[in-house]
mmCIF file of C-alpha atoms and ligand atoms in Angstrom:
data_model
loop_
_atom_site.group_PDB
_atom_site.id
_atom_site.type_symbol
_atom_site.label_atom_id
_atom_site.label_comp_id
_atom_site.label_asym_id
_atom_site.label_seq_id
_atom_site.Cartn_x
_atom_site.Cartn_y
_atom_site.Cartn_z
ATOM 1 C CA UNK A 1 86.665 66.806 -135.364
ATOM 2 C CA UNK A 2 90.462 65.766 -135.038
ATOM 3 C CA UNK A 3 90.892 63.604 -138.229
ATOM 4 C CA UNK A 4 89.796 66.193 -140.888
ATOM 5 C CA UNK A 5 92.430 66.227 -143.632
ATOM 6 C CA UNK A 6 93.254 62.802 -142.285
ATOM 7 C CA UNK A 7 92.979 59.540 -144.645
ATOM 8 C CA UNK A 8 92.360 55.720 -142.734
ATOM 9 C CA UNK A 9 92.072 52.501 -143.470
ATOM 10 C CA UNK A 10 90.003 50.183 -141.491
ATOM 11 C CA UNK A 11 90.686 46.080 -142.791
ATOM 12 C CA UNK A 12 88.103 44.072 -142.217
ATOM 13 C CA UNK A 13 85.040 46.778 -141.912
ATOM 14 C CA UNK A 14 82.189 45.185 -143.701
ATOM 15 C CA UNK A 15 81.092 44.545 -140.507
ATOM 16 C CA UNK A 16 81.487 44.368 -136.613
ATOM 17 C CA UNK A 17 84.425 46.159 -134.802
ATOM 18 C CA UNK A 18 85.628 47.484 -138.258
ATOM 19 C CA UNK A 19 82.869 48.730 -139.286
ATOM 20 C CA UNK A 20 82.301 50.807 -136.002
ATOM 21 C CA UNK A 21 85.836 51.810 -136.111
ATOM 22 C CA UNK A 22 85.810 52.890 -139.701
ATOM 23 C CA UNK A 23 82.742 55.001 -138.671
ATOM 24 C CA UNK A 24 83.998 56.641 -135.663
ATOM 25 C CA UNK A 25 87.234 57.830 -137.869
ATOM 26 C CA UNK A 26 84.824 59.102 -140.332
ATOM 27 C CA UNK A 27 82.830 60.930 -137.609
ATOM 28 C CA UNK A 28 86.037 62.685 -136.409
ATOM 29 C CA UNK A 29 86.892 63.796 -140.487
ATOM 30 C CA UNK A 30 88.691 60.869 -141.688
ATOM 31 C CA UNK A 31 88.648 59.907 -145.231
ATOM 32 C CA UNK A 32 88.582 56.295 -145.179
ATOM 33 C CA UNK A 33 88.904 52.853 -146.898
ATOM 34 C CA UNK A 34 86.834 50.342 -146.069
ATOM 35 C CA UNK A 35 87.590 46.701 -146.651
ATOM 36 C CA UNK A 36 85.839 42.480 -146.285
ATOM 37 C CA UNK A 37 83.890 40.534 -147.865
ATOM 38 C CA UNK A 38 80.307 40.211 -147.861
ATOM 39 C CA UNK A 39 77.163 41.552 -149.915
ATOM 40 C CA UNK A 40 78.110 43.766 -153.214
ATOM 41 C CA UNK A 41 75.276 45.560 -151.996
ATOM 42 C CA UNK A 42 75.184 45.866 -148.374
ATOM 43 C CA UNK A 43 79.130 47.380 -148.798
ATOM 44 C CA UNK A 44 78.239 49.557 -151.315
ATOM 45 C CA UNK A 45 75.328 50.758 -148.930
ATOM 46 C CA UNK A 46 77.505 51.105 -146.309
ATOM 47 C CA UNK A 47 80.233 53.149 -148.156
ATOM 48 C CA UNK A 48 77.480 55.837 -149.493
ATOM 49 C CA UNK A 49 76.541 55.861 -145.540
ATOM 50 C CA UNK A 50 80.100 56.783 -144.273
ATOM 51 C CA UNK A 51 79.744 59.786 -147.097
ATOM 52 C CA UNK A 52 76.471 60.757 -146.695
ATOM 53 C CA UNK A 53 76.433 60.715 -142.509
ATOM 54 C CA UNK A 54 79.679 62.554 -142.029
ATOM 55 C CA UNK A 55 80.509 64.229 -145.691
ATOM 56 C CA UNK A 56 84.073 62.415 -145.628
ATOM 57 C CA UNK A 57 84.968 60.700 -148.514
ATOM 58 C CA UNK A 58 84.593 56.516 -148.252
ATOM 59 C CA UNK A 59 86.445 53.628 -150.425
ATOM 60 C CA UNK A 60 86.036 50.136 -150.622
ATOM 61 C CA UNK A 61 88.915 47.944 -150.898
ATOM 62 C CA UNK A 62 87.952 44.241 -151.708
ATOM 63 C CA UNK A 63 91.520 43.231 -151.127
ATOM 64 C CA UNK A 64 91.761 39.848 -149.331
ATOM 65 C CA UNK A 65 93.638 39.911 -146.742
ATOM 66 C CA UNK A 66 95.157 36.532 -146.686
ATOM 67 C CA UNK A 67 96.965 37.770 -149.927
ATOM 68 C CA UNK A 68 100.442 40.005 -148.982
ATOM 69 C CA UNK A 69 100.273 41.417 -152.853
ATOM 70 C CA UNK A 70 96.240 42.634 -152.596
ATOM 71 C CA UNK A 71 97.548 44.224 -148.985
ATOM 72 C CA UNK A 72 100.212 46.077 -150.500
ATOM 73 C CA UNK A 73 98.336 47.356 -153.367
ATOM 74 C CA UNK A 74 95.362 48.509 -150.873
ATOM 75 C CA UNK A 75 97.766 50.607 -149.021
ATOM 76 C CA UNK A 76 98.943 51.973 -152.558
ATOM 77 C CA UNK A 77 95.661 52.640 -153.901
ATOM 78 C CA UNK A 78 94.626 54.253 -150.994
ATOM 79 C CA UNK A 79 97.380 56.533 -151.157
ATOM 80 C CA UNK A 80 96.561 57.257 -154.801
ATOM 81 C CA UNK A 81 93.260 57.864 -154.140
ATOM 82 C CA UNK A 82 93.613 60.452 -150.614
ATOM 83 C CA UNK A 83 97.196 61.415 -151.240
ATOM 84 C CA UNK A 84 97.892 59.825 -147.993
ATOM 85 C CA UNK A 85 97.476 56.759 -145.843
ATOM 86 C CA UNK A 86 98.009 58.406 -141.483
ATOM 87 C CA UNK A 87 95.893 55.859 -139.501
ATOM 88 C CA UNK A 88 96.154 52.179 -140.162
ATOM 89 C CA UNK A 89 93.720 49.896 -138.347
ATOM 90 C CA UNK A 90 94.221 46.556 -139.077
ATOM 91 C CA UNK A 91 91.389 44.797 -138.036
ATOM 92 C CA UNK A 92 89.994 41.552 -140.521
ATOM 93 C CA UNK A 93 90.384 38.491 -138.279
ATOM 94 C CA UNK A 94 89.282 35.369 -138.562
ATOM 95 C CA UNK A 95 88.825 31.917 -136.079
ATOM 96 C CA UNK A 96 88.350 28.563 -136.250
ATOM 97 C CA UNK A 97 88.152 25.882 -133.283
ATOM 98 C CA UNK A 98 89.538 23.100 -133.057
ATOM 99 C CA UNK A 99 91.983 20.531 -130.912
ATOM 100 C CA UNK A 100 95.849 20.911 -132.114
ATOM 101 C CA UNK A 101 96.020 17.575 -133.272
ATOM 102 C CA UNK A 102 93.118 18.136 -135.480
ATOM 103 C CA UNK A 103 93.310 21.573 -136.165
ATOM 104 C CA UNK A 104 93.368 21.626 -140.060
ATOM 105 C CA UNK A 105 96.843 23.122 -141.705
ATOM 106 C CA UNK A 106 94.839 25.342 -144.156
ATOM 107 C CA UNK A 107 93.170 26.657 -141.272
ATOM 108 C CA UNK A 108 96.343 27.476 -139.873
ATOM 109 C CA UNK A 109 97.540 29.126 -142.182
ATOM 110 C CA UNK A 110 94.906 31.475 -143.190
ATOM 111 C CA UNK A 111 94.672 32.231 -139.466
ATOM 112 C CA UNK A 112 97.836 33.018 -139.264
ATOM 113 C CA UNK A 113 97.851 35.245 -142.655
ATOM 114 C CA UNK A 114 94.861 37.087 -142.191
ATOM 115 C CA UNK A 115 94.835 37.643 -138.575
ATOM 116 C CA UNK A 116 98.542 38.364 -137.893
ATOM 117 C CA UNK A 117 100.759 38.615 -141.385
ATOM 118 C CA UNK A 118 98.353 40.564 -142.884
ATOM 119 C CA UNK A 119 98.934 43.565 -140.614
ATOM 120 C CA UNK A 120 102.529 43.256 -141.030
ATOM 121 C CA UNK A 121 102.221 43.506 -145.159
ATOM 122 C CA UNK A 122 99.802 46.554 -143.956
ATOM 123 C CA UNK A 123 102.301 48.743 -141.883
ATOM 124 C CA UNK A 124 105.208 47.550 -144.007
ATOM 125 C CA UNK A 125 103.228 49.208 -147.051
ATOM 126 C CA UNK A 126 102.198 52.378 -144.910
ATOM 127 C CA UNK A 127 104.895 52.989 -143.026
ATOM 128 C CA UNK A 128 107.522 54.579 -145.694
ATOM 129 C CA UNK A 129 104.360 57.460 -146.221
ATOM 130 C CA UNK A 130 103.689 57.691 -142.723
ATOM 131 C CA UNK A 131 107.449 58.249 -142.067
ATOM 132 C CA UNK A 132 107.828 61.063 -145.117
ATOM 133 C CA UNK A 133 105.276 62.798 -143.146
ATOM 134 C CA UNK A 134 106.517 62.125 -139.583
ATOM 135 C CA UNK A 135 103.095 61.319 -138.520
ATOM 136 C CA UNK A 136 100.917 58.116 -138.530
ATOM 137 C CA UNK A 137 98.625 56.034 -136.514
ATOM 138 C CA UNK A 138 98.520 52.309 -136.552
ATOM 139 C CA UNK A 139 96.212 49.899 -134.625
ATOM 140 C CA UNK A 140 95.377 46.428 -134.546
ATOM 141 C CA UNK A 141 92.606 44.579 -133.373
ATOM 142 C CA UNK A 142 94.462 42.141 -130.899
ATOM 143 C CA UNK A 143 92.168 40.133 -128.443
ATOM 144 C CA UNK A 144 92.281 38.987 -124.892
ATOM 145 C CA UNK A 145 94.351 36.390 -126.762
ATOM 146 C CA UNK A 146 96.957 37.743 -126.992
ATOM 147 C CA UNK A 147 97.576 38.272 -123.410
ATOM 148 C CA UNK A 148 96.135 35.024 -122.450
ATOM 149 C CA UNK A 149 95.096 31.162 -124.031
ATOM 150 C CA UNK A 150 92.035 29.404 -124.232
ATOM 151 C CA UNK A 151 91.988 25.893 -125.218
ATOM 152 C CA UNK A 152 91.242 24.990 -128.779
ATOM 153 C CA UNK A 153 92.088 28.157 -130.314
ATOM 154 C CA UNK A 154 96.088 27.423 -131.146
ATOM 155 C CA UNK A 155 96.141 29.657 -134.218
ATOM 156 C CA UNK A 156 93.994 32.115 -133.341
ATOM 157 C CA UNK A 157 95.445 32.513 -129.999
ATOM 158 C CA UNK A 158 99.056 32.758 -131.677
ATOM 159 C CA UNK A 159 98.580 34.764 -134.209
ATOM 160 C CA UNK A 160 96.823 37.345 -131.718
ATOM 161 C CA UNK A 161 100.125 36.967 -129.410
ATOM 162 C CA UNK A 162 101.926 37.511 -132.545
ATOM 163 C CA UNK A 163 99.754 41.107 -132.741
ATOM 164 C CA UNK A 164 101.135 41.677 -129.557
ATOM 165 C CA UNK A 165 104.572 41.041 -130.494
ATOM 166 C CA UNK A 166 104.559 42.845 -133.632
ATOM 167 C CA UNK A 167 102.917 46.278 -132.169
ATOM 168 C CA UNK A 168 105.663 46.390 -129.440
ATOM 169 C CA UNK A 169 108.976 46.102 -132.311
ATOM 170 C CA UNK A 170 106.485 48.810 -134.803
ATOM 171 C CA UNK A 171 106.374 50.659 -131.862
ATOM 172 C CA UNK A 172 109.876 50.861 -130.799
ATOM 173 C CA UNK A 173 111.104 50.977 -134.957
ATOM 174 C CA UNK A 174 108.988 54.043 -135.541
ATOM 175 C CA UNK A 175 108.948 55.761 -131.839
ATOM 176 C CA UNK A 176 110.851 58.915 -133.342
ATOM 177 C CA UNK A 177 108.886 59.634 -136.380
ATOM 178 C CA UNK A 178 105.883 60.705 -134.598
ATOM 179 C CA UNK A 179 104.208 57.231 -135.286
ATOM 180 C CA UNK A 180 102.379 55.386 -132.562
ATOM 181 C CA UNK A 181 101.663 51.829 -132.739
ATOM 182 C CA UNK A 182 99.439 49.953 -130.506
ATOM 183 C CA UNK A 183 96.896 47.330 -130.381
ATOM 184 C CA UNK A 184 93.544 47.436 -128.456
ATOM 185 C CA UNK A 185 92.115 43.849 -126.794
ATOM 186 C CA UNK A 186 88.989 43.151 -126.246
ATOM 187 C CA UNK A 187 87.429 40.760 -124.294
ATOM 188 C CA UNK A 188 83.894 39.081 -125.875
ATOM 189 C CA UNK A 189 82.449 41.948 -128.257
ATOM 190 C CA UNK A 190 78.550 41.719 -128.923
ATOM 191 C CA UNK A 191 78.474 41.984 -132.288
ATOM 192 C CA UNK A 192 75.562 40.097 -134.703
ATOM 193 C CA UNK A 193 77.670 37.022 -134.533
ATOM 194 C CA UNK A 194 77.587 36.462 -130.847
ATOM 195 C CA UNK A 195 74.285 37.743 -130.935
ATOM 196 C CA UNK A 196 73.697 34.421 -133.193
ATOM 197 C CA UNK A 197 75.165 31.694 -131.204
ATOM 198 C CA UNK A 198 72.697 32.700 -128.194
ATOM 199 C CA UNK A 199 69.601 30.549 -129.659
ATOM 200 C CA UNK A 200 71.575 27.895 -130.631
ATOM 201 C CA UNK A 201 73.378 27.128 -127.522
ATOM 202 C CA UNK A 202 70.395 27.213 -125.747
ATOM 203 C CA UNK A 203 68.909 24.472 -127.675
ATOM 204 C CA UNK A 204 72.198 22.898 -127.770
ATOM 205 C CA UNK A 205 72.508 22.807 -124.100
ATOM 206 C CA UNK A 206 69.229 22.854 -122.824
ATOM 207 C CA UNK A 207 70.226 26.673 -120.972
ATOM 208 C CA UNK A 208 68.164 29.798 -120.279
ATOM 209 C CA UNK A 209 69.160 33.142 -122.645
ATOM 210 C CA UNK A 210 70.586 34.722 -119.198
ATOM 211 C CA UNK A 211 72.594 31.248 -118.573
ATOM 212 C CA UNK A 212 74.476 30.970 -122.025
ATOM 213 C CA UNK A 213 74.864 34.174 -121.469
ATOM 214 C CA UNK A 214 76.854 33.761 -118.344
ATOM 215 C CA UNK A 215 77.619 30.775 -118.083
ATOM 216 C CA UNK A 216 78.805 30.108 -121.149
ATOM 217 C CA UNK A 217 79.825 33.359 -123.213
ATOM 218 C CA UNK A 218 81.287 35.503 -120.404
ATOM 219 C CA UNK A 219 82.271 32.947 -118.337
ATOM 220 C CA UNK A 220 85.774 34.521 -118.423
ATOM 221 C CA UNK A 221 84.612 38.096 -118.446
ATOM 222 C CA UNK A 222 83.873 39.677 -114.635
ATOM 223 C CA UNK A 223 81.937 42.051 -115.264
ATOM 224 C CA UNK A 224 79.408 39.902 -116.700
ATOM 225 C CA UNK A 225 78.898 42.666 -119.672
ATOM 226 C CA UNK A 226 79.638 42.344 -123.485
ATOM 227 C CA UNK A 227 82.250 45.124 -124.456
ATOM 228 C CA UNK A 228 80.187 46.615 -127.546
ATOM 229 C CA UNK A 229 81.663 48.182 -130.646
ATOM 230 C CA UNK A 230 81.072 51.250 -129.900
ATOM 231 C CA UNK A 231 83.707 50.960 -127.152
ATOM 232 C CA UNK A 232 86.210 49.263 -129.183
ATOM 233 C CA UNK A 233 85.880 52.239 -131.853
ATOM 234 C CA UNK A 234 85.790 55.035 -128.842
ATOM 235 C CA UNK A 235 89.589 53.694 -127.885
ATOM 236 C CA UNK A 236 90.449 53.540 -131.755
ATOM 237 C CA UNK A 237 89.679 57.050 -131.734
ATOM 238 C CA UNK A 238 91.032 58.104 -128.994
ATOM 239 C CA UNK A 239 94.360 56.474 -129.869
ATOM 240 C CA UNK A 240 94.366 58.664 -132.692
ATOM 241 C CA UNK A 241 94.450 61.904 -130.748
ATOM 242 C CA UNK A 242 97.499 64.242 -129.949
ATOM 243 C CA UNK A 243 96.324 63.167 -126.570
ATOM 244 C CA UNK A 244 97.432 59.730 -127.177
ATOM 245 C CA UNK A 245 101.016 60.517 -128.427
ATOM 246 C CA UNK A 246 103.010 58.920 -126.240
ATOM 247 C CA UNK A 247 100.706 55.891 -126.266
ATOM 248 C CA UNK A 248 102.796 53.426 -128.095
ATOM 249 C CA UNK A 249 103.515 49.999 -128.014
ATOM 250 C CA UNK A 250 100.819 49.341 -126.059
ATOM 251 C CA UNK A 251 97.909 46.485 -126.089
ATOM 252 C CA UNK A 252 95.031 48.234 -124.326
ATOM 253 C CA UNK A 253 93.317 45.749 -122.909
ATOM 254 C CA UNK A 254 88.807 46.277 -123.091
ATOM 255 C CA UNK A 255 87.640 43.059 -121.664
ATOM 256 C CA UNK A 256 85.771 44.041 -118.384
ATOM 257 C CA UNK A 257 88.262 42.410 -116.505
ATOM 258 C CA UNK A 258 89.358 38.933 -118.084
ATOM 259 C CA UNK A 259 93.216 39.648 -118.234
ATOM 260 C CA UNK A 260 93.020 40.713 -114.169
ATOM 261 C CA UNK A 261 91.842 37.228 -113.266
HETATM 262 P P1 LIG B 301 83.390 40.065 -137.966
HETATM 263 O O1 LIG B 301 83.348 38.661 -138.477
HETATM 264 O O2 LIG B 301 82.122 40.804 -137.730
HETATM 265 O O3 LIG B 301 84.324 40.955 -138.905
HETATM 266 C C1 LIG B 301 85.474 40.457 -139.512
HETATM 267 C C2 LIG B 301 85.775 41.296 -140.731
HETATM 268 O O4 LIG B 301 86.935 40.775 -141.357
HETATM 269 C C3 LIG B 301 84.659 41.269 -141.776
HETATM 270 O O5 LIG B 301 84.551 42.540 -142.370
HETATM 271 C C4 LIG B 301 85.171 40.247 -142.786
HETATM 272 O O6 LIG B 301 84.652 40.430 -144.093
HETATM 273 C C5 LIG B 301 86.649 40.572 -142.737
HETATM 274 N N1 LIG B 301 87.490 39.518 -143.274
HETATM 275 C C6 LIG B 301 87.526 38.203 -142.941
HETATM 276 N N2 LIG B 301 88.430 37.569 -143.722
HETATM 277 C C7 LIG B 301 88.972 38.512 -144.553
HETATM 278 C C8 LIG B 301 89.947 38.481 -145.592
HETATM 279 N N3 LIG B 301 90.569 37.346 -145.951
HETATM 280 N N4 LIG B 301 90.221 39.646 -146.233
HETATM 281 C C9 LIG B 301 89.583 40.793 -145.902
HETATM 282 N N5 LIG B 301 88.663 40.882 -144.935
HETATM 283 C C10 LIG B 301 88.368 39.745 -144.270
HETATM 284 O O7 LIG B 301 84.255 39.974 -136.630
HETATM 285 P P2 LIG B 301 84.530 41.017 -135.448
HETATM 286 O O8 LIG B 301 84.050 40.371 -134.224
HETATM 287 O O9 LIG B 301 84.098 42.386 -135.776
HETATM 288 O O10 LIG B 301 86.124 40.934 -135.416
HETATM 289 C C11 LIG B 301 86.992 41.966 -135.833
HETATM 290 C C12 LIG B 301 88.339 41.782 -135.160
HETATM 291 O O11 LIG B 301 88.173 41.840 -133.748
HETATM 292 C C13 LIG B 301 89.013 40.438 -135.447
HETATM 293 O O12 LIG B 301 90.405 40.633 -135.612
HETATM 294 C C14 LIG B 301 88.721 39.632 -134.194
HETATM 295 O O13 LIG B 301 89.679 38.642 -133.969
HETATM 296 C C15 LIG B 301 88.788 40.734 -133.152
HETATM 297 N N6 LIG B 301 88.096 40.411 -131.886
HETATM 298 C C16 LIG B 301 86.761 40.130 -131.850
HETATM 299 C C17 LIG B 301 86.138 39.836 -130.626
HETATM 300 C C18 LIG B 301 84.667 39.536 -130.518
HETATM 301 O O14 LIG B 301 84.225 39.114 -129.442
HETATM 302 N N7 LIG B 301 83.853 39.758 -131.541
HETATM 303 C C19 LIG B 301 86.914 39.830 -129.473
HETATM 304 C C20 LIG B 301 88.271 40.124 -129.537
HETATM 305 C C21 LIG B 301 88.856 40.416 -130.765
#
């Protein structure tokens, strides 16, 4: 286990990549802070999980990540609670789809807060702890996107170049405090959402499971395979490792071969 003593935070882990992520840290010895929205319930569940299945201790944050104050106080709270914040994974993302002449401002905006400012507020609030102890871990959750465009996705798309962009100056600010930054891109992830779409597009466009699935979901993706979560959270982990210390500044790209093309 190479996190033990180590405390995380994983945003946007109610579910999906997070979630995996905030698991795999936890099956390595992390301490760590979950945070989303969803279910009272099904997070709480979740949390006594992460204890139970890998006797770390778990948190739930409800902080909303479009919101630079709750971000700040997450990372402080954290802190308070595990005496220390070392890997950062900032993670919540959201997307909406639309053409840029129609794309709504408030959607915008939260894109751009919750997908790219909010890790900024994140490693701004970690970063003096991280320093104090000359060692840290951050990673974000970029996507394909931020390497390349699709249409109708302006915000999403710029927000995830903005990731990018953001990892690389972290990176170079922090390179001698024994900090790495770095973000990880994957292609299309099969999570429960994608897994959702499938029926619908079929009746939508008259298509076969295996044809949507092609055809239309990884049309862009060469191998023809969904990169899971489990993936996703391997990397996370790995990036975490002594192994991994002179990984930084990087955006790993995990999208069976969309960026080549
Ligand atoms: P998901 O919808 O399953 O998870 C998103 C998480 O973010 C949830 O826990 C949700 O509650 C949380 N969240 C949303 N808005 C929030 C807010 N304002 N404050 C706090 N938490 C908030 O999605 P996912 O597919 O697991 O995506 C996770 C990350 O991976 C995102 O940044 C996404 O852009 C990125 N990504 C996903 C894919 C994919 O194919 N699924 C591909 C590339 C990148």
């Amino acid at each position: 286990m190479s996190l033990q003593s180590r405390n995380a935070i994983v945003t946007g882990s109610t579910s999906g990549i997070g979630l995996a992520i905030a698991r795999a840290l936890a099956r390595e010895g992390a301490n760590v802070t979950i945070n989303g929205f969803g279910d009272a319930a099904a997070i709480e569940a979740e949390r006594t999980k992460i204890e139970k299945d890998f006797g770390v201790k778990a948190a739930y944050s409800a902080a909303d990540m479009s919101k630079a104050e709750e971000i700040r106080a997450m990372v402080a709270d954290a802190e308070k609670a595990f005496g220390s914040v070392d890997v950062l994974v900032n993670n919540a993302g959201i997307q909406h789809v639309a053409p840029i002449e129609e794309f709504p401002i408030e959607k915008w905006n939260q894109i751009i807060a919750i997908n790219l400012s909010a890790a900024f507020h994140a490693i701004a609030a970690a970063v003096p702890g991280m320093k104090a102890r000359k060692w840290g871990r951050i990673i974000s959750t970029a996507s394909a996107h931020s390497k390349v465009a699709s249409p109708f996705k302006s915000a999403y798309v710029s927000a995830k170049h903005g990731v990018a962009g953001l990892t690389k100056t972290a990176a170079l600010e922090l390179a001698t405090f024994g900090i790495t930054v770095n973000c990880i891109s994957p292609g299309y992830v099969w999570t429960p959402l994608v897994e959702k779409q499938i029926p619908d597009t079929m009746a939508a466009r008259n298509l076969t499971r295996e044809q949507v699935i092609n055809d239309v979901l990884l049309t862009a993706q060469p191998t023809k395979e969904f990169v899971t979560v489990d993936e996703v959270a391997a990397l996370a982990v790995f990036l975490t490792t002594d192994a991994a210390a002179q990984i930084t500044g990087a955006n790993l790209s995990m999208d069976g071969g969309w960026t080549a093309a």
